[in-house]
Coordinates of C-alpha atoms in Angstrom, one line a residue:
M11 CA 157.5 44.0 160.8
D12 CA 154.2 45.7 159.9
E13 CA 151.6 44.1 162.1
G14 CA 149.0 44.5 159.4
A15 CA 151.0 42.8 156.7
L16 CA 149.6 39.4 155.6
S17 CA 151.7 36.4 155.4
T18 CA 153.1 33.5 153.4
V19 CA 153.3 30.6 156.0
L20 CA 156.7 28.9 155.7
T21 CA 157.2 25.3 154.7
G22 CA 158.5 23.0 157.4
K23 CA 162.0 23.1 155.9
E24 CA 162.0 26.9 155.6
H25 CA 160.8 27.1 159.2
E26 CA 163.8 25.0 160.3
N27 CA 166.1 27.3 158.4
L28 CA 164.5 30.3 160.1
E29 CA 165.0 28.8 163.5
R30 CA 168.7 28.2 162.7
D31 CA 169.1 31.8 161.5
K32 CA 167.4 33.1 164.6
T33 CA 170.1 31.3 166.7
K34 CA 172.9 32.7 164.7
K35 CA 171.6 36.2 164.3
K36 CA 169.9 37.3 167.5
N37 CA 170.1 40.9 166.6
R38 CA 167.5 40.2 163.8
E39 CA 165.5 37.6 165.7
A40 CA 161.9 37.3 164.5
P41 CA 159.1 36.6 166.9
E42 CA 158.1 33.0 167.2
D43 CA 155.5 32.0 164.7
S44 CA 155.7 35.5 163.2
T45 CA 154.7 36.3 159.6
F46 CA 156.7 37.9 156.9
D47 CA 156.0 40.4 154.1
T48 CA 156.1 39.1 150.5
E49 CA 156.4 41.0 147.3
K50 CA 153.6 39.3 145.5
T51 CA 150.4 37.4 146.4
R52 CA 151.2 33.8 147.1
Q53 CA 149.7 30.9 149.0
M54 CA 151.6 27.9 150.2
S55 CA 151.3 25.1 152.7
T56 CA 153.5 23.6 155.4
E57 CA 153.9 20.2 156.9
S58 CA 153.8 20.3 160.7
N59 CA 155.3 16.8 161.2
D60 CA 157.5 15.7 164.0
F61 CA 158.9 12.2 164.5
T62 CA 159.5 10.1 167.5
N63 CA 162.5 7.8 167.9
N64 CA 160.4 5.2 166.0
S65 CA 159.8 7.7 163.1
Q66 CA 156.2 8.3 164.3
Q67 CA 154.7 11.1 162.4
N68 CA 153.2 13.8 164.5
I69 CA 150.1 14.8 162.5
D70 CA 149.3 18.5 162.5
D71 CA 146.9 20.1 160.1
S72 CA 149.0 22.0 157.7
Q73 CA 149.4 25.7 158.3
S74 CA 147.9 27.9 155.5
S75 CA 148.5 31.4 154.4
F76 CA 146.4 34.4 153.5
K77 CA 146.2 36.6 150.4
N78 CA 148.9 39.3 150.8
N79 CA 146.8 42.3 150.2
Q80 CA 149.1 45.3 151.0
K81 CA 146.6 48.0 149.9
D82 CA 145.6 49.1 153.4
S83 CA 148.0 47.2 155.6
N84 CA 149.3 50.3 157.3
L85 CA 145.7 51.1 158.4
I86 CA 144.9 47.8 160.0
T87 CA 146.5 48.5 163.4
P88 CA 144.9 51.9 164.0
R89 CA 141.5 50.7 162.6
M90 CA 141.7 47.7 165.0
E91 CA 142.5 49.9 167.9
Y92 CA 139.6 52.2 167.1
L93 CA 137.2 49.2 166.8
I94 CA 138.4 47.7 170.1
H95 CA 138.0 50.9 172.1
T96 CA 134.8 51.9 170.4
Y97 CA 132.9 48.6 170.6
Q98 CA 133.2 47.2 174.1
V99 CA 129.4 47.2 174.7
F100 CA 126.8 46.2 172.1
D101 CA 123.7 47.5 173.8
S102 CA 121.5 48.3 170.8
K103 CA 120.8 47.0 167.3
K104 CA 122.1 50.3 165.9
V105 CA 125.5 49.9 167.5
R106 CA 125.7 46.2 166.4
K107 CA 124.7 47.1 162.9
K108 CA 127.4 49.8 162.7
A109 CA 130.1 47.5 164.2
R110 CA 129.1 44.7 161.7
R111 CA 129.4 47.1 158.8
M112 CA 132.9 48.3 159.9
A113 CA 134.0 44.6 160.5
I114 CA 133.0 43.7 156.9
Q115 CA 134.8 46.7 155.5
L116 CA 138.0 45.9 157.4
M117 CA 137.8 42.2 156.4
E118 CA 137.6 43.2 152.7
Q119 CA 140.6 45.6 153.1
I120 CA 142.7 42.9 154.8
G121 CA 141.8 40.3 152.2
Y122 CA 139.7 37.9 154.3
T123 CA 136.8 36.2 152.6
V124 CA 133.7 37.8 154.1
M125 CA 131.1 35.1 155.0
V126 CA 127.9 36.5 156.5
V127 CA 124.3 35.4 157.2
T128 CA 121.4 37.4 158.6
P129 CA 122.1 37.7 162.3
G130 CA 119.7 36.7 165.0
K131 CA 118.4 33.5 163.4
F132 CA 120.8 30.7 164.4
A133 CA 118.8 29.5 167.4
I134 CA 116.1 28.4 165.0
K135 CA 118.5 26.4 162.9
Y136 CA 120.1 25.0 166.0
A137 CA 116.7 23.7 167.3
S138 CA 116.1 22.0 163.9
S139 CA 119.4 20.1 164.2
A140 CA 118.2 18.1 167.2
P141 CA 118.9 15.5 168.5
Y142 CA 122.5 15.4 167.0
H143 CA 123.4 19.1 166.8
L144 CA 126.1 18.2 164.3
F145 CA 127.1 20.8 161.6
F146 CA 129.4 21.0 158.6
T147 CA 131.1 24.2 157.6
R148 CA 129.5 26.1 154.7
V149 CA 131.7 26.0 151.5
E150 CA 132.2 29.5 150.1
N151 CA 132.6 28.2 146.5
S152 CA 129.7 25.8 146.7
K153 CA 126.4 27.7 146.7
E154 CA 124.6 24.4 147.2
T155 CA 125.8 24.4 150.8
Y156 CA 124.5 27.8 151.7
N157 CA 120.9 26.9 152.6
Q158 CA 121.5 23.4 154.1
Q159 CA 120.2 23.1 157.7
F160 CA 123.4 21.5 158.8
S161 CA 125.7 24.2 157.2
I162 CA 127.3 26.8 159.4
I163 CA 129.7 29.7 159.3
F164 CA 131.7 30.8 162.2
S165 CA 129.8 34.0 163.2
E166 CA 126.6 31.9 163.6
I167 CA 128.2 30.1 166.6
L168 CA 128.4 33.5 168.2
D169 CA 124.9 34.6 167.2
R170 CA 123.0 36.7 169.8
S171 CA 120.0 34.5 169.4
F172 CA 122.0 32.2 171.7
G173 CA 122.5 35.0 174.2
E174 CA 125.0 37.7 175.1
I175 CA 128.5 36.3 175.5
V176 CA 130.4 37.6 178.5
N177 CA 133.6 35.6 178.2
S178 CA 134.9 32.8 176.0
L179 CA 137.6 30.1 176.0
H180 CA 139.3 28.9 172.8
L181 CA 141.5 25.8 172.7
T182 CA 142.9 25.5 169.2
F183 CA 145.7 24.3 166.9
M184 CA 146.0 27.6 165.0
V185 CA 144.6 31.0 165.5
D186 CA 144.5 34.4 163.7
V187 CA 143.4 36.7 166.5
I188 CA 142.5 39.5 164.1
W189 CA 140.2 37.3 162.1
L190 CA 138.7 35.9 165.3
Y191 CA 138.1 39.3 166.8
L192 CA 136.3 40.4 163.6
Q193 CA 134.0 37.4 163.8
Y194 CA 133.0 38.5 167.3
L195 CA 132.5 42.0 165.9
L196 CA 130.3 40.6 163.1
A197 CA 128.1 39.0 165.8
G198 CA 128.1 42.0 168.0
Q199 CA 129.6 40.1 170.9
C200 CA 132.0 40.9 173.7
I201 CA 135.6 40.0 173.0
D202 CA 136.8 39.0 176.5
M203 CA 138.5 35.7 175.7
T204 CA 141.3 33.3 176.6
I205 CA 143.1 31.5 173.8
L206 CA 145.4 28.5 174.2
Y207 CA 147.1 27.6 170.9
K208 CA 149.9 25.8 169.1
H209 CA 150.4 28.1 166.1
K210 CA 149.3 31.7 165.4
I211 CA 149.2 33.3 162.0
R212 CA 151.0 36.5 163.1
D213 CA 152.5 38.2 166.1
H214 CA 150.2 40.7 167.8
E215 CA 150.1 40.0 171.6
A216 CA 149.2 43.6 172.3
L217 CA 146.0 43.5 170.3
S218 CA 143.7 44.0 173.3
E219 CA 143.8 43.8 177.1
N220 CA 140.6 41.8 176.8
I221 CA 142.4 38.9 175.1
T222 CA 144.7 36.4 177.0
I223 CA 146.7 34.3 174.6
I224 CA 149.0 31.5 175.7
K225 CA 151.1 29.1 173.6
V226 CA 150.7 25.5 174.8
D227 CA 154.2 24.2 175.4
R228 CA 155.0 20.7 174.5
Q229 CA 155.1 18.3 177.4
H230 CA 157.6 16.4 175.5
E231 CA 159.4 16.8 172.2
F232 CA 156.8 15.2 170.0
S233 CA 153.5 16.3 171.4
S234 CA 151.1 18.7 169.7
H235 CA 148.2 20.8 170.8
H236 CA 145.7 19.7 168.1
T237 CA 142.4 20.2 170.0
N238 CA 139.7 22.7 168.8
I239 CA 137.2 23.4 171.7
M240 CA 135.3 26.5 172.5
I241 CA 133.4 27.3 175.7
L242 CA 131.1 30.3 175.4
Q243 CA 130.0 31.8 178.7
Y244 CA 126.7 33.7 179.1
K245 CA 125.3 35.4 182.1
N246 CA 123.1 32.4 182.7
G247 CA 125.3 29.5 181.6
I248 CA 127.7 28.2 179.1
R249 CA 127.8 26.4 175.7
V250 CA 130.5 23.9 174.6
I251 CA 131.6 23.5 170.9
V252 CA 133.9 20.7 169.7
S253 CA 135.2 21.3 166.2
T254 CA 137.7 20.1 163.6
A255 CA 138.5 23.6 162.4
G256 CA 141.2 26.0 163.6
L257 CA 140.5 29.7 164.3
Y258 CA 141.7 31.2 161.0
S259 CA 139.8 32.1 157.8
V260 CA 141.1 29.4 155.4
D261 CA 139.8 26.6 157.6
W262 CA 136.3 28.0 157.4
E263 CA 136.1 28.8 153.7
N264 CA 136.4 26.0 151.2
R265 CA 137.1 22.9 153.3
T266 CA 134.9 20.2 154.8
Q267 CA 134.9 20.7 158.6
G268 CA 132.6 19.4 161.3
L269 CA 131.5 20.7 164.7
W270 CA 129.1 19.7 167.5
I271 CA 127.4 22.5 169.5
S272 CA 126.1 21.7 173.0
P273 CA 122.7 22.8 174.3
H274 CA 122.6 25.8 176.5
L275 CA 124.0 24.6 179.9
P276 CA 122.5 26.6 182.8
Y277 CA 124.1 27.3 186.1
L278 CA 123.2 25.0 189.0
P279 CA 121.8 26.5 192.2
E280 CA 124.5 27.9 194.5
S281 CA 123.6 25.1 197.0
A282 CA 124.4 22.4 194.4
H283 CA 127.4 20.0 194.8
P284 CA 130.1 20.3 192.1
S285 CA 129.3 16.7 191.0
D286 CA 125.6 17.6 190.4
G287 CA 124.4 18.2 186.9
E288 CA 126.3 15.4 185.3
S289 CA 125.2 14.2 181.9
P290 CA 124.3 10.5 181.3
T291 CA 127.6 10.3 179.3
G292 CA 129.9 11.7 182.0
F293 CA 130.7 14.6 179.8
K294 CA 131.0 17.1 182.7
K295 CA 133.6 15.1 184.6
D296 CA 135.5 14.3 181.4
L297 CA 135.7 17.9 180.4
E298 CA 136.8 19.0 183.8
R299 CA 139.5 16.3 183.8
Y300 CA 140.7 17.3 180.4
L301 CA 141.0 21.0 181.3
D302 CA 142.8 20.1 184.5
K303 CA 145.5 18.2 182.5
Y304 CA 146.7 21.5 181.0
D305 CA 148.0 22.6 184.5
Q306 CA 147.3 26.2 183.4
P307 CA 146.3 28.7 186.1
V308 CA 144.3 30.7 183.5
L309 CA 141.9 27.7 183.2
T310 CA 141.0 27.6 186.9
Q311 CA 138.0 29.9 186.3
W312 CA 136.8 27.7 183.4
I313 CA 137.1 24.5 185.4
S314 CA 135.1 26.2 188.1
A315 CA 132.5 27.3 185.5
V316 CA 132.2 23.7 184.3
R317 CA 131.6 22.5 187.9
R318 CA 128.8 25.0 188.4
V319 CA 126.9 24.1 185.3
D320 CA 124.2 21.6 184.6
F321 CA 125.3 19.2 181.8
S322 CA 122.3 16.9 182.1
D323 CA 121.1 17.7 178.5
V324 CA 124.4 16.6 176.9
N325 CA 123.9 13.4 175.1
V326 CA 127.4 12.7 173.6
F327 CA 130.6 11.4 175.1
L328 CA 133.8 13.4 175.2
V329 CA 136.7 11.4 173.7
A330 CA 139.9 13.3 174.3
S331 CA 143.7 12.7 174.3
V332 CA 146.4 14.3 176.4
P333 CA 150.1 13.9 176.1
G334 CA 151.9 11.4 178.5
I335 CA 152.3 7.8 179.6
H336 CA 148.9 6.6 181.0
K337 CA 148.8 3.5 183.2
G338 CA 146.2 1.4 185.0
Y339 CA 142.6 2.5 185.1
E340 CA 143.5 6.1 184.2
A341 CA 144.5 4.9 180.7
N342 CA 140.8 4.3 180.0
F343 CA 140.1 8.1 180.1
W344 CA 142.1 8.9 177.0
G345 CA 142.6 8.1 173.3
Y346 CA 141.5 4.8 171.7
K347 CA 141.1 3.2 175.1
K348 CA 138.4 5.7 176.0
L349 CA 136.5 5.0 172.8
A350 CA 136.9 1.2 173.4
Y351 CA 135.5 1.7 176.9
I352 CA 132.4 3.5 175.6
L353 CA 131.7 1.1 172.7
S354 CA 132.0 -2.0 174.9
R355 CA 129.3 -0.6 177.2
Y356 CA 126.8 1.0 174.9
V357 CA 127.0 -0.4 171.4
T358 CA 125.3 -3.6 170.3
L359 CA 125.5 -4.9 166.7
P360 CA 123.4 -7.7 165.2
P361 CA 124.9 -11.2 165.6
D362 CA 127.7 -12.0 163.1
A363 CA 127.4 -8.5 161.7
Q364 CA 130.0 -7.6 159.1
W365 CA 129.9 -3.8 159.4
P366 CA 133.1 -2.3 158.2
I367 CA 135.0 0.4 160.2
V368 CA 135.2 3.6 158.2
A369 CA 137.9 6.2 159.1
L370 CA 138.1 9.7 157.6
S371 CA 141.3 11.6 158.2
S372 CA 143.2 14.6 156.8
G373 CA 146.6 13.2 158.0
V374 CA 148.3 9.8 158.0
G375 CA 150.6 8.6 160.7
S376 CA 153.4 6.0 160.7
F377 CA 151.7 2.6 161.2
G378 CA 154.6 0.2 160.7
S379 CA 155.6 -2.2 158.0
T380 CA 152.3 -4.2 158.2
V381 CA 148.7 -3.6 159.2
E382 CA 149.3 -5.8 162.3
N383 CA 151.8 -3.4 163.8
W384 CA 149.3 -0.8 165.1
L385 CA 146.3 -0.4 162.9
L386 CA 144.9 -3.9 163.5
K387 CA 146.3 -4.5 167.0
D388 CA 145.1 -1.2 168.5
I389 CA 142.7 0.8 166.3
I390 CA 140.7 -1.9 164.5
R391 CA 140.4 -3.9 167.7
C392 CA 139.3 -0.8 169.7
M393 CA 136.6 0.2 167.1
S394 CA 135.3 -3.4 166.9
K395 CA 134.2 -3.3 170.6
E396 CA 130.6 -3.8 171.5
T397 CA 128.5 -5.1 174.4
S398 CA 128.3 -8.7 173.1
I399 CA 131.2 -10.8 174.2
G400 CA 132.4 -13.5 171.8
L401 CA 135.0 -14.3 169.2
K402 CA 134.4 -12.4 166.0
N403 CA 136.5 -11.8 163.0
H404 CA 138.0 -8.3 162.6
P405 CA 135.7 -6.2 160.5
Q406 CA 136.9 -4.8 157.1
F407 CA 138.7 -1.5 157.4
Q408 CA 138.0 1.4 155.0
F409 CA 140.1 4.6 155.1
I410 CA 138.9 7.7 153.4
Y411 CA 141.9 9.8 152.5
P412 CA 142.0 12.1 149.5
S413 CA 143.9 10.9 146.4
I414 CA 146.1 13.2 144.3
E415 CA 143.3 13.3 141.8
N416 CA 140.8 14.4 144.6
Y417 CA 143.2 17.2 145.5
K418 CA 143.7 18.3 141.9
Q419 CA 139.9 18.8 141.6
S420 CA 139.7 20.7 145.0
F421 CA 139.3 24.4 145.7
D422 CA 142.5 24.2 147.8
C423 CA 144.5 23.2 144.7
Q424 CA 143.5 26.4 143.0
T425 CA 145.6 28.4 145.6
L426 CA 148.1 25.6 146.3
I427 CA 147.3 25.2 150.0
T428 CA 146.3 22.1 151.8
P429 CA 145.2 20.8 155.3
L430 CA 146.5 17.3 154.3
T431 CA 149.6 15.9 155.9
Y432 CA 151.4 12.8 154.6
S433 CA 154.9 12.4 153.2
A434 CA 156.1 10.4 150.2
E435 CA 158.9 9.0 152.3
L436 CA 156.5 7.7 154.9
H437 CA 154.2 6.2 152.3
S438 CA 157.1 4.4 150.7
K439 CA 157.4 2.5 154.0
Q440 CA 153.8 1.4 154.2
Q441 CA 152.5 1.0 150.7
W442 CA 150.3 -1.9 152.0
L443 CA 148.0 0.9 153.2
E444 CA 146.8 1.4 149.6
Q445 CA 144.6 -1.7 149.7
Y446 CA 142.5 0.1 152.5
L447 CA 142.2 3.5 150.8
Y448 CA 139.0 5.1 149.5
Q449 CA 138.4 8.4 147.6
W450 CA 136.9 11.5 149.0
K451 CA 133.5 11.8 147.4
A452 CA 130.8 14.2 148.7
K453 CA 128.6 15.3 145.8
R454 CA 125.5 14.6 147.8
T455 CA 126.3 17.4 150.3
G456 CA 127.9 19.7 147.7
R457 CA 131.4 19.2 149.3
D458 CA 133.0 17.1 146.6
R459 CA 135.7 19.8 145.9
A460 CA 136.0 20.9 149.6
I461 CA 139.0 18.9 150.9
P462 CA 138.1 17.2 154.2
C463 CA 139.9 18.5 157.2
I464 CA 137.2 16.8 159.2
K465 CA 138.1 13.6 161.0
S466 CA 135.5 11.0 161.7
Y467 CA 135.2 7.3 162.6
T468 CA 132.2 5.0 162.4
R469 CA 130.9 1.6 161.3
I470 CA 128.4 1.3 158.5
S471 CA 125.9 -1.5 157.7
P472 CA 126.5 -3.4 154.5
D473 CA 123.5 -1.8 152.9
S474 CA 124.8 1.7 153.8
K475 CA 121.6 2.5 155.7
R476 CA 122.6 2.4 159.4
I477 CA 125.5 3.2 161.8
P478 CA 125.9 1.9 165.4
W479 CA 128.0 4.9 166.5
F480 CA 129.8 8.0 165.1
L481 CA 132.9 9.9 166.3
L482 CA 133.7 13.4 165.3
T483 CA 137.2 14.4 166.4
S484 CA 140.4 16.4 165.9
A485 CA 142.4 13.1 166.0
N486 CA 143.9 12.1 162.7
L487 CA 144.7 8.4 162.1
S488 CA 148.1 8.4 164.0
K489 CA 149.7 7.0 167.1
V490 CA 150.4 10.4 168.6
A491 CA 146.7 11.3 168.3
W492 CA 145.2 8.0 169.4
G493 CA 147.9 6.4 171.5
S494 CA 149.9 3.2 171.4
T495 CA 150.8 0.5 173.9
K496 CA 154.5 0.2 174.4
Q497 CA 156.0 -2.8 176.3
Y498 CA 157.3 -1.8 179.7
E499 CA 156.3 1.9 179.1
G500 CA 152.5 1.8 179.3
Y501 CA 150.0 3.6 177.1
S502 CA 151.6 6.5 175.3
I503 CA 149.8 9.5 173.7
G504 CA 151.6 12.5 172.1
N505 CA 148.8 15.0 171.3
Y506 CA 146.1 17.0 172.9
E507 CA 142.9 16.0 170.9
A508 CA 139.2 16.2 171.4
G509 CA 136.1 14.7 169.9
V510 CA 132.6 13.7 170.6
A511 CA 131.0 10.2 170.3
F512 CA 127.4 9.8 169.2
I513 CA 125.8 6.6 170.6
P514 CA 122.2 5.8 169.6
K515 CA 121.2 4.3 172.9
L516 CA 121.9 7.6 174.6
I517 CA 120.5 9.9 171.9
T518 CA 117.6 8.2 170.2
G519 CA 117.0 5.1 172.4
T520 CA 117.7 2.9 169.4
A521 CA 120.5 0.5 168.5
T522 CA 121.5 2.4 165.3
F523 CA 121.2 5.7 163.6
P524 CA 119.6 5.8 160.1
I525 CA 121.8 7.4 157.4
G526 CA 119.9 6.4 154.3
E527 CA 117.6 9.2 153.0
E528 CA 115.0 6.6 152.0
E529 CA 114.7 5.1 155.5
D530 CA 111.1 5.4 156.8
T531 CA 111.7 6.0 160.4
A532 CA 110.7 8.3 163.2
V533 CA 114.4 8.7 164.1
P534 CA 116.0 11.7 162.3
I535 CA 118.6 10.9 159.6
F536 CA 122.2 11.2 161.0
P537 CA 124.2 13.5 158.7
I538 CA 127.2 11.8 157.1
P539 CA 129.6 14.2 155.2
Y540 CA 130.7 11.7 152.4
D541 CA 128.9 9.7 149.7
L542 CA 127.9 6.1 150.2
P543 CA 128.7 3.5 149.1
L544 CA 132.4 4.4 149.3
S545 CA 134.6 4.5 146.2
R546 CA 137.9 2.6 146.2
Y547 CA 141.1 4.1 144.7
D548 CA 141.4 3.3 141.1
S549 CA 144.5 1.3 140.0
V550 CA 146.1 4.6 138.8
D551 CA 145.3 6.5 142.0
S552 CA 147.8 7.3 144.7
P553 CA 147.3 9.0 148.1
F554 CA 148.0 12.7 148.4
V555 CA 151.5 13.6 149.7
N556 CA 152.8 17.0 150.5
E557 CA 155.5 16.8 147.9
F558 CA 152.8 17.1 145.3
V559 CA 152.1 20.7 146.4
D560 CA 155.8 21.4 146.5
S561 CA 156.1 20.3 142.9
L562 CA 153.2 22.5 141.8
N563 CA 154.8 25.5 143.7
E564 CA 158.0 25.0 141.7
M565 CA 156.3 25.3 138.4

């Protein structure tokens, strides 16, 4: 297969057929996760769903394809080799400018959407995002998002105003290494990097000796590597980024994604103890513990780097999941139990407060035949935690998940792709969920047509002006992402996931964050990606299911 050819990503059923064919016809075996030439331009989506013995859906953001621009596909490999060998050092503005120009040219030839900003200015935008440092991806088809202080494109993360990158670590669900390399080239940064992934867009292991790429094997049949974390290493420290977006172009073009970028974290003195430089939130130890769970020798140097860095300026909590059965006190380190642990120690709501829990997710798991099976018993109970102890009614639960009408109006629908994962068969078994469903509306931020791949959880005051906490995460609303308690088995989690929890007490010294623009307060407004108040599904609405895209593809 021509390495430069662009792909149509297979549907889940087509992938199963391919795997079967690979077993039968080893002489024509295709590389795992490889891509295939097509005769015409086409975009499709795939469901990446697995099921446990209890029919638990394993939520993976759908794989998406790229435009199949064959015009210069035979030139991609030699051009990439030339760029890799030519631009190892970016020691002058002239060299960076030339590399940037060549990267843009190659992206246009391949068929990637070219998203650029003036380089060298992101440090100013980052400073203005304090104290939250929360960003949403710029939407290519929504010009309204271009000049927002909280909008970002990928190459800005790598901007040299942050410093010169000497090495980087990427933990991701899906990666297109060519696209990722070109982003580094746009920013004039070194491409020494390590990538741990679940899916890759195409097969090109020999792209560069500077890149180490490792597929994360499942610890058991139903686990998924769904995390999106970056660690950028500079000569004088590191920076950590926790995101909801994968490392491929479609996820950064016309979808709503979120990411948190840490402050610059300097190295500690050589005489410091590894436990020194901890943040008030315990982020350093939590990150070290999370990386250690991979049991990957390639991560040893990164665990060491984390130990040698001062995290004292980090003001968010790391909320992660790792596959396995977790028992005893150790269970509190992961999933919904980790979030419950944080909320019960740092969040205080007014007495008798009726603040609904608001979940936003791009995938829907298997919850059982009633709300009591898992959603109420585990998730709502967890997210109701606070410091005050006493009997309170469970708060209202509101679940933002795009309807079919939301999808039909989206930019993704124009090319028949989707990051959403939910099956009609599964919904038929839990139609009670419809009473909790709310539309995706984001006109205020110019993202109404940018389907959310972002996942977030919070509670919102009845007047829609305040929140007591906010979680940005890769974790969809599912058991495999958050965990579930099983009798005699302990606390079970299927996926690798990662998110950050924003707690007012640790960031602004207040009990809540203001979210209403009209609020007269010295505390900066916390950015919420969707419109408030929320909009319930209309009587004619139904949740998006992947079969809807299949039906459009068949037309």
